[in-house]
Coordinates of C-alpha atoms and ligand atoms in Angstrom, one line a residue:
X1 CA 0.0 0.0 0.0
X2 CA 3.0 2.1 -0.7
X3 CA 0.6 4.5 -3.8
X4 CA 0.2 7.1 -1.6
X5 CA -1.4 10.5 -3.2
X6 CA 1.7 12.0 -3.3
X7 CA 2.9 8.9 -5.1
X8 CA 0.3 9.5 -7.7
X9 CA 0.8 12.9 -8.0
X10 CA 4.1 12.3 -9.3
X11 CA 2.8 9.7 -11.8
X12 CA -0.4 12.4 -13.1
X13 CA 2.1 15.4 -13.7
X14 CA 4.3 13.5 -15.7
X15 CA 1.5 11.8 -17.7
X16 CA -0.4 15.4 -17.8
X17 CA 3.2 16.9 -19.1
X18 CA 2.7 14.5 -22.1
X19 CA -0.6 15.2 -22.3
X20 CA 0.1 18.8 -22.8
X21 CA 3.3 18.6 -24.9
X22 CA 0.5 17.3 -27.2
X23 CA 2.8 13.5 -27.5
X24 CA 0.1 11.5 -25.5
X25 CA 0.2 7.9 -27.2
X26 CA -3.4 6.6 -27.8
X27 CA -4.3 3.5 -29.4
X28 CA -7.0 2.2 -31.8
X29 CA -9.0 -1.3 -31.9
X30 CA -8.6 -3.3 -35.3
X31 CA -12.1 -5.6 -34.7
X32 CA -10.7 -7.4 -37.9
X33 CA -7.4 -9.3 -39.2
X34 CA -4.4 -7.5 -40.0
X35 CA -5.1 -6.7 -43.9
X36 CA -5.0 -3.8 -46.6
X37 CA -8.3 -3.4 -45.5
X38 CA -9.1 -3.0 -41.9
X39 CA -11.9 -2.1 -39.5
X40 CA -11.1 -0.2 -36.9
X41 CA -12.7 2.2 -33.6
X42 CA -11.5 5.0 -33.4
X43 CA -12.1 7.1 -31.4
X44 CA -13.2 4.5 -29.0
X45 CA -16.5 3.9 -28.5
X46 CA -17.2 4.5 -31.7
X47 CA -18.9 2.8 -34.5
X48 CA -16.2 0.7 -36.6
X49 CA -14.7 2.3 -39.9
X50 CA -14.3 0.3 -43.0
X51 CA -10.2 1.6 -44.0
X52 CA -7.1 0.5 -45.6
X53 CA -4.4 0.3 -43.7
X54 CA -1.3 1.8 -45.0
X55 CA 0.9 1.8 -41.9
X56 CA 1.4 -1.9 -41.2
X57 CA 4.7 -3.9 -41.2
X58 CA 2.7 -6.3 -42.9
X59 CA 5.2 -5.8 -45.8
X60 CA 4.4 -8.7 -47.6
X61 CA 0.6 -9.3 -46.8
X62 CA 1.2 -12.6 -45.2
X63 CA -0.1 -12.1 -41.7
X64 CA -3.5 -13.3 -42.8
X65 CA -2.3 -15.9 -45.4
X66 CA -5.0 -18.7 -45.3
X67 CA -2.2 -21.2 -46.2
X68 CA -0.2 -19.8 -43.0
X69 CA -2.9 -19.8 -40.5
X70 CA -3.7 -23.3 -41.6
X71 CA -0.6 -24.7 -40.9
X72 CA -0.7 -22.6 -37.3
X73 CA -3.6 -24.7 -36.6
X74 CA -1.5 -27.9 -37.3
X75 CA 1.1 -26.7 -35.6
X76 CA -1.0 -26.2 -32.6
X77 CA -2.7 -29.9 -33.3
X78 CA 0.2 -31.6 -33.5
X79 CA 2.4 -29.6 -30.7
X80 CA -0.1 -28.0 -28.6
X81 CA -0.3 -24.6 -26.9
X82 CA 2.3 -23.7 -25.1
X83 CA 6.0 -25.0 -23.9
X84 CA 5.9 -23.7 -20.1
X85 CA 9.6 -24.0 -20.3
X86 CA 12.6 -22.2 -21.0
X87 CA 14.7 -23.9 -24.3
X88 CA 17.7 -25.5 -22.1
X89 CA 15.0 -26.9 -19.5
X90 CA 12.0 -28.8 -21.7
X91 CA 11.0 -25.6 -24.2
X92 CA 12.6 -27.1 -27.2
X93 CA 10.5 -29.0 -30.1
X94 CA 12.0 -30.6 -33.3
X95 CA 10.1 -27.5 -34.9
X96 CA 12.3 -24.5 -33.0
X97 CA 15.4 -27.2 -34.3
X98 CA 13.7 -27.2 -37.6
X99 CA 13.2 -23.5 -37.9
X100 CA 16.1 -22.4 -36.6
X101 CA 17.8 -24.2 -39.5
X102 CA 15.7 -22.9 -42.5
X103 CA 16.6 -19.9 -41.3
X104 CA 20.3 -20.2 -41.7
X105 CA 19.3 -21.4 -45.0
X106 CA 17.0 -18.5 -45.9
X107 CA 19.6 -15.8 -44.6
X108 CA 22.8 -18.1 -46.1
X109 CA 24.2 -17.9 -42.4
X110 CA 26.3 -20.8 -40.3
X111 CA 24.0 -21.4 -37.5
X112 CA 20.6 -19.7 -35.9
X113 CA 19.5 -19.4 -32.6
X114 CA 15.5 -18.2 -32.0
X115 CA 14.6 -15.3 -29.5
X116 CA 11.0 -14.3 -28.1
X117 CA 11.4 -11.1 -30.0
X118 CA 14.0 -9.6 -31.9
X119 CA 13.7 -6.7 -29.2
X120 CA 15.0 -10.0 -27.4
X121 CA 17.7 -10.9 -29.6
X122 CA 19.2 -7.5 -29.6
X123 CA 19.2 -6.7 -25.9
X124 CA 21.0 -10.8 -25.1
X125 CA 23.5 -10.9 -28.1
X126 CA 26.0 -8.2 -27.0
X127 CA 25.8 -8.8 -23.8
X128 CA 26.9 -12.7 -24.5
X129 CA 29.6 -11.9 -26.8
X130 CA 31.2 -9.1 -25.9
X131 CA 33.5 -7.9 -22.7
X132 CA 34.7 -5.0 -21.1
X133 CA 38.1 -5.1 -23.7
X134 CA 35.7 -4.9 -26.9
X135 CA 34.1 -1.9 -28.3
X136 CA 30.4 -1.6 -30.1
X137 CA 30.5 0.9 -32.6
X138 CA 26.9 2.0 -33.9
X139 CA 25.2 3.7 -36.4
X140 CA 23.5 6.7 -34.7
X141 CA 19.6 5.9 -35.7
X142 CA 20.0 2.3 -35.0
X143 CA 16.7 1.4 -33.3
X144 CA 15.9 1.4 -29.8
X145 CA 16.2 -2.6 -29.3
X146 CA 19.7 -2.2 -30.1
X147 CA 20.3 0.5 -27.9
X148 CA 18.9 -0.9 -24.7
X149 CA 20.6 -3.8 -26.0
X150 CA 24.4 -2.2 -25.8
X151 CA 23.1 -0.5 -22.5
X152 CA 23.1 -4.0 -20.8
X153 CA 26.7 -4.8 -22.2
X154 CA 29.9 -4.2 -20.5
X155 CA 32.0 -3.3 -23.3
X156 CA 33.1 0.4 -24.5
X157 CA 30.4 2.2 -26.7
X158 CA 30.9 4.6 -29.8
X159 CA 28.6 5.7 -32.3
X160 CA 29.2 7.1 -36.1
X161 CA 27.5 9.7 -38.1
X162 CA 24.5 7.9 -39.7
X163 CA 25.6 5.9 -42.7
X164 CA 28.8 8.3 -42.8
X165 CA 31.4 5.7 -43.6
X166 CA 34.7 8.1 -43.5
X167 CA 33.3 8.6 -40.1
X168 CA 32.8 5.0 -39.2
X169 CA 36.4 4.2 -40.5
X170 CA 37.9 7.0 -38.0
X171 CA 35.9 5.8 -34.8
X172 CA 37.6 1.7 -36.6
X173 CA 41.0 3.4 -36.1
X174 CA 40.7 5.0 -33.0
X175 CA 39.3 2.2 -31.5
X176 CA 42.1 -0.1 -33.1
X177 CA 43.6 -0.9 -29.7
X178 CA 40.5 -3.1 -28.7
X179 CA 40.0 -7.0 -28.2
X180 CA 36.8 -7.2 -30.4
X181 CA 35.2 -4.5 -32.5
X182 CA 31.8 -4.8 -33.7
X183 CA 29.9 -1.9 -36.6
X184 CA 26.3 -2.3 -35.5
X185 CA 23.5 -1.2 -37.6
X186 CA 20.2 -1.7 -39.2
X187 CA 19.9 -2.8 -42.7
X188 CA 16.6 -0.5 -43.6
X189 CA 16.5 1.9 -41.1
X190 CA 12.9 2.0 -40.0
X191 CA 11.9 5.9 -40.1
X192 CA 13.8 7.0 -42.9
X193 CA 13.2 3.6 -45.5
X194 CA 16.9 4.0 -46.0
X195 CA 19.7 1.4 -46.4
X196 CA 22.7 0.8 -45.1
X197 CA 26.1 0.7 -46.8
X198 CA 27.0 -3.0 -46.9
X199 CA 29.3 -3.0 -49.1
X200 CA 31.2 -0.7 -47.2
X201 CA 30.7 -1.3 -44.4
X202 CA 31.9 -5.2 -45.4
X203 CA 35.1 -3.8 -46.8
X204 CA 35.9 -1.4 -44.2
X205 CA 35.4 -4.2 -41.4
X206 CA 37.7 -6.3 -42.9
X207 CA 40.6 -3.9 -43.2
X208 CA 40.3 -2.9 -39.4
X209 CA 39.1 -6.6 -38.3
X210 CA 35.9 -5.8 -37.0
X211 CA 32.9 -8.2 -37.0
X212 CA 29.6 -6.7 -38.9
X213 CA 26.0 -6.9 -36.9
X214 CA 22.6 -6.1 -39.1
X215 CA 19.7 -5.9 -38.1
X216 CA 17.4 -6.3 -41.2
X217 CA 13.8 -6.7 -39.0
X218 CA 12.3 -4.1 -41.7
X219 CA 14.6 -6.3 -44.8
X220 CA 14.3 -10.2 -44.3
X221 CA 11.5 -11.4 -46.8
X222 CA 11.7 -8.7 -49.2
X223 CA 14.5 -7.0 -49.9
X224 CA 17.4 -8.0 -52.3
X225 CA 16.1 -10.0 -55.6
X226 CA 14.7 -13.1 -53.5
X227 CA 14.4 -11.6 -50.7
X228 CA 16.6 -12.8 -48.4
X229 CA 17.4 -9.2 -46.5
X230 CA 20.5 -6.1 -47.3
X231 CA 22.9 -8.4 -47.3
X232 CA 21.5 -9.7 -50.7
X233 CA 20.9 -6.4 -52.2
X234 CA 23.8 -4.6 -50.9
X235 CA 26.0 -7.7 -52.8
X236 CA 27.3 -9.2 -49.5
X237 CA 25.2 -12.3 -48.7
X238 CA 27.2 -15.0 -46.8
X239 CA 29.5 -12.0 -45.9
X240 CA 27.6 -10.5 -42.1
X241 CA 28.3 -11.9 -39.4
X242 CA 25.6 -11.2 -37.3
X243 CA 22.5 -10.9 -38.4
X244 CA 19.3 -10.1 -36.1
X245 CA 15.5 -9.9 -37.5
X246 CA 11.9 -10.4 -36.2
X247 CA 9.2 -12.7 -37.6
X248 CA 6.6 -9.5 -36.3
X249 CA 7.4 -8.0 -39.7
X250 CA 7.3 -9.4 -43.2
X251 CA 7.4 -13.2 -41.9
X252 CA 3.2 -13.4 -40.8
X253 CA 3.7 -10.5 -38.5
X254 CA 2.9 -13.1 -35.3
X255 CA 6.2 -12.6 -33.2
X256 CA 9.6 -13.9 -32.5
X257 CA 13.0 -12.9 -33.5
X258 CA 16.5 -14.5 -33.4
X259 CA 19.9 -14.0 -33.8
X260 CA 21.8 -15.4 -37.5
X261 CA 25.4 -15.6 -38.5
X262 CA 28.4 -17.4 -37.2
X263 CA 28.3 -20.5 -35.3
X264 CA 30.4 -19.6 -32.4
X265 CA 28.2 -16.6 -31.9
X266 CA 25.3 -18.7 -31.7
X267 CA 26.4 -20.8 -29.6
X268 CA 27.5 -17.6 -27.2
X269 CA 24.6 -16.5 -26.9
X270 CA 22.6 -20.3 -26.7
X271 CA 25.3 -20.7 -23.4
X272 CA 24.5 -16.6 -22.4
X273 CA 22.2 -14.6 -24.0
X274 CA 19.2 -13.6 -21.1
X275 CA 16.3 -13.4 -22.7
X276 CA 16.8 -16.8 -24.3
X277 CA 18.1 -18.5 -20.6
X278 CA 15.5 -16.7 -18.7
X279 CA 12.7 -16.4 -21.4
X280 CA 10.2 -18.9 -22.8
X281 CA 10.8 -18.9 -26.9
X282 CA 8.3 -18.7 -29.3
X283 CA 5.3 -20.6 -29.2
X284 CA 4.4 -24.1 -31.6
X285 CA 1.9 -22.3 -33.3
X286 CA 4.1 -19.7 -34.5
X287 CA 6.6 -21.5 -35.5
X288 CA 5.0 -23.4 -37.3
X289 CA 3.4 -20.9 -38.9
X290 CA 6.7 -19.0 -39.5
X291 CA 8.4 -22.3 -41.2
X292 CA 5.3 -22.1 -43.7
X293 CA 6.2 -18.1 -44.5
X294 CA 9.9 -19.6 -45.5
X295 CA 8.3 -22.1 -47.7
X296 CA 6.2 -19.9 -49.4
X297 CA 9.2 -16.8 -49.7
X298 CA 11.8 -20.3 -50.9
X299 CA 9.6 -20.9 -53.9
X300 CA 8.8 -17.9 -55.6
X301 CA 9.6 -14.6 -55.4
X302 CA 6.2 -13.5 -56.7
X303 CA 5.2 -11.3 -53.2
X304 CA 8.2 -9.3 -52.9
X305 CA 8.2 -8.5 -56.5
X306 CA 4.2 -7.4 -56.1
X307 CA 5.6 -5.3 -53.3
X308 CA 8.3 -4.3 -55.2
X309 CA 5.7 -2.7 -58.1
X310 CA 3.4 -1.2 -55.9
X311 CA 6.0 0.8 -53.6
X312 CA 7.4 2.2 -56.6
X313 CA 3.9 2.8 -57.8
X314 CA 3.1 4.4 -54.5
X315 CA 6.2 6.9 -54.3
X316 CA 5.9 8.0 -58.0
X317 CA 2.3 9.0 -57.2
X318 CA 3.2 10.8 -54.2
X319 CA 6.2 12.5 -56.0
X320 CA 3.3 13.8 -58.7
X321 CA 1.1 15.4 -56.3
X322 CA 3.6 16.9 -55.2
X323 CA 4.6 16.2 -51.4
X324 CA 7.7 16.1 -49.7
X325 CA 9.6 12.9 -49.3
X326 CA 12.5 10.9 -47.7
X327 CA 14.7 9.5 -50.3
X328 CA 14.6 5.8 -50.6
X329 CA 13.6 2.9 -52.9
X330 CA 11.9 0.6 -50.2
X331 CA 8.3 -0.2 -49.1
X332 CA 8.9 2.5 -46.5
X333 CA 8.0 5.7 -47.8
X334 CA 7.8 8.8 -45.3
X335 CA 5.7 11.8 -46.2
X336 CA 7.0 14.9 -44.6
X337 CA 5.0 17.2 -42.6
X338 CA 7.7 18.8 -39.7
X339 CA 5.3 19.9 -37.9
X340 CA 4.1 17.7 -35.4
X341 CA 0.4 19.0 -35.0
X342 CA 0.1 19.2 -39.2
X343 CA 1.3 15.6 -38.6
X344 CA -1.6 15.0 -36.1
X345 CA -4.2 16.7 -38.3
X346 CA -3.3 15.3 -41.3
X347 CA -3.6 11.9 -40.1
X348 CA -7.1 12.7 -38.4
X349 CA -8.2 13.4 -42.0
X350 CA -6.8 10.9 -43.8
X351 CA -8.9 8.5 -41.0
X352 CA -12.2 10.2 -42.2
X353 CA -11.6 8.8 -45.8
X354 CA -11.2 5.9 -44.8
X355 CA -7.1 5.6 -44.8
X356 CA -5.2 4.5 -42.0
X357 CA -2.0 6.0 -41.2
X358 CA -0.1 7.4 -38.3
X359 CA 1.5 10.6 -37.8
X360 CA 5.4 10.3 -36.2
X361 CA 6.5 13.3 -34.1
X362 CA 9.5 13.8 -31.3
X363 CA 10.4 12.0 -29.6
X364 CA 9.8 9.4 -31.9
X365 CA 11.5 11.3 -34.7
X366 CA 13.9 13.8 -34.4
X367 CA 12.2 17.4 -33.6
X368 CA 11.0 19.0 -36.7
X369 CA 11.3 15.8 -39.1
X370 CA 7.4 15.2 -38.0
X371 CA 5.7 12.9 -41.3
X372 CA 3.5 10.1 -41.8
X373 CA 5.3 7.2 -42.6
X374 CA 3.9 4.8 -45.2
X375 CA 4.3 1.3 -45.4
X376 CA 3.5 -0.2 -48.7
X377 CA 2.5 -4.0 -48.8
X378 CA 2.4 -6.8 -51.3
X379 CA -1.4 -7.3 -49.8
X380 CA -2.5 -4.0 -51.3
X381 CA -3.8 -3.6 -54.7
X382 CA -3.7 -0.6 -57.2
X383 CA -7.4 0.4 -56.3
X384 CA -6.4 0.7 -52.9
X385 CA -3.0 2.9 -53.5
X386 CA -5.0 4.9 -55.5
X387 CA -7.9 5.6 -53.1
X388 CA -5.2 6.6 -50.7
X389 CA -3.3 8.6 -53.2
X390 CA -6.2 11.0 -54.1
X391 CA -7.1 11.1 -50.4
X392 CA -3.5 12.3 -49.3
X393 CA -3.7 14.8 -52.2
X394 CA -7.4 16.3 -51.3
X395 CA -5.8 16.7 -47.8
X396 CA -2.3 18.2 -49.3
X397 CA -4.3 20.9 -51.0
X398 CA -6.4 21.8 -48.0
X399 CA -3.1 22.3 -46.2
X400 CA -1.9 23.9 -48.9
X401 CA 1.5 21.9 -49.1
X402 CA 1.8 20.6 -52.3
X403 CA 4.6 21.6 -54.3
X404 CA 6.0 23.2 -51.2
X405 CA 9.5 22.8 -49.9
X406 CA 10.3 21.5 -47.0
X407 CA 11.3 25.8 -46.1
X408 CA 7.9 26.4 -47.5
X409 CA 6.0 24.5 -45.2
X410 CA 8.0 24.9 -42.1
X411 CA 7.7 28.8 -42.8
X412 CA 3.8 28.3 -43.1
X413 CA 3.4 25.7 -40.0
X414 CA 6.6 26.6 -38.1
X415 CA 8.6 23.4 -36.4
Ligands
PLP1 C1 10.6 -4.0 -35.1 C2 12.0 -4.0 -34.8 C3 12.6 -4.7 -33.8 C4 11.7 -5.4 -32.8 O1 11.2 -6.6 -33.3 P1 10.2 -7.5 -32.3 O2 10.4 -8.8 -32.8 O3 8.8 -6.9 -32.5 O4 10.7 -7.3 -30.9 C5 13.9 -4.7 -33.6 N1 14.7 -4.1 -34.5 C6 14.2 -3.4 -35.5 C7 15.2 -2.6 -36.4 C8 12.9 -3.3 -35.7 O5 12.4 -2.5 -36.7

């Protein structure tokens, strides 16, 4: 009985400073599957809205896939529920043995190990791999996963100017006196749409013999010719030597994450890592359902190359009407707004006809880079890019942005 009033005090005027600073997180109900078309209540208690949902990480429409979900209910026939262990105690099935290897096969990697998330992954692999004599050197937007991640590790951290590789090689040399270094970074970095510079990044870890970490959680399934993540497109496959990525994404969107790349590091973190010890993994009917994604993604590149078309199909109508957007040539496409309120409003109206997508503002985003961010999926169809196309345009006209520059509208909306 410790919540005394001046307990909750504290607890109100922090949540009422959020509140006010007009950043107050609130969510909405989805009463149907994840899809391109969705129906949602919003605001809540309200009656549901028919909309398409064009802010999902649903990348390559698969979390509803009737083929997937039926062999999640096998899975869960034939394995059951739930593992009420730990992996190392009773928690492993021939299926986390079996997925764990397509995997490897799928990325072109030694050896797998699965975590409950890739949030998961990232905060157990550094921690079980690295020591107080090594050094982590990070990309400065690398997400948040990795960052709590390197927070729980012992060994010396350093960051480098995002995807500024004359940077990265001067934080390699300084450094050079280290046991281990390891260049840590996303693959697609998830705000932006951009990638990272593999190649590079490959070559310049080889000259100063430092390992190479990726996260590709917004990559594996889609990007690269079949698919298989960065590495492929960036020509490097088979050359990363750890790689982390979620199955909450592209891979049927359920959960689950692991860590991919050389076998000793697997084994690290299968003899350290926390959140596998201490953790229950992911559940038979996942991964089952997660082994039948990899089938379907091994036998035909047919989804990513529909999501392929229709992001490009998306941007190039977005680049006509005339908005502002971040650079890129991914399924991620940011619309930029700056201001955080526009942000806010914009995606208010967009909900009212019947198009679903969220505005990002500090501290989610850096202050001032406030946008919607669109996520194009292989699960959407022309009629529904085009529906949201001429609704984001009817709104860009009645705030009066299009054909603006970015000084344009941050003189008529301020930061
Ligand atoms: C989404 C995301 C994660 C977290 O994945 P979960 O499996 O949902 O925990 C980690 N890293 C990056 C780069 C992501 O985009």
């Amino acid at each position: 009985m410790g919540f005394s009033s001046k307990v909750r005090n504290i607890y109100q005027e922090q949540l009422e400073e959020i509140i006010n600073g007009g950043i107050y997180k609130e969510e909405r109900f989805i009463h149907s599957s994840q899809a391109a078309d969705i129906e949602v209540e919003y605001p809540i208690g309200s009656k549901l809205e028919k909309v398409i949902n064009m802010c999902a990480n649903n990348y390559l429409g698969l979390s509803s896939h009737p083929d997937v979900i039926k062999a999640a209910h096998e899975g869960l026939d034939t394995r059951g529920y739930g593992m009420s262990s730990v992996r190392f105690i009773c928690g492993t099935q021939d299926i986390h043995d079996k997925l764990e290897k397509k995997v490897s096969e799928f990325l072109g990697t030694e050896d797998t190990i699965l975590f409950p998330s890739c949030m998961d992954a990232n905060a157990g692999v550094f921690e079980a791999i690295l020591t107080a004599e090594d050094v982590m050197i990070s990309d400065r937007l690398v997400h948040a996963s990795i960052v709590d991640g390197m927070r729980l590790c012992a060994a010396m951290h350093d960051t480098f100017k995002h995807s500024n590789m004359k940077h990265l090689e001067k934080k390699l040399q300084l450094h050079s006196d280290k046991r281990l270094k390891v260049v840590i970074t996303d693959g697609v970095f998830s705000m932006d749409g951009d990638t990272a510079k593999l190649d590079e990044m490959v070559e310049l870890c080889e000259k100063y013999d430092a390992m190479l970490f990726v996260d590709d959680s917004h990559s594996t399934g889609f990007i690269g010719k079949t698919g298989r993540g960065t590495h492929e497109k960036c020509g490097v496959f088979g050359k990363i030597d750890i790689i982390t990525t979620t199955f909450g994404k592209a891979l049927g969107g359920a959960s689950g994450g692991c860590v991919s790349g050389r076998k000793e590091i697997v084994d690290m973190c299968r003899q350290k890592a926390r959140p596998y010890l201490f953790s229950n993994t992911m559940a038979p009917v996942i991964v089952a359902g997660v082994l039948k994604v990899l089938d379907i993604l091994s036998g035909s590149t047919e989804r990513r190359d529909k999501l392929e078309t229709n992001s490009d199909y998306w941007r190039k109508g977005l680049q006509e009407a005339g908005f502002v957007l971040k650079e890129g040539d991914t399924p991620i496409v940011p619309v930029m707004l700056f201001n955080a309120k526009l942000s806010q409003d914009f995606s208010r109206d967009l909900f009212a006809e019947g198009i679903y997508a969220i505005g990002f503002f500090f501290p989610v985003v850096a202050k001032g880079q406030a946008r919607i961010r669109t996520q194009i999926s292989a699960g959407h169809e022309i009629h529904h890019l085009d529906k949201a196309l001429a609704a984001f345009t009817r709104i860009g006209k009645k705030y009066n942005i299009l054909g603006k520059s970015k000084k344009e509208i941050i003189e008529m909306y301020g930061l």
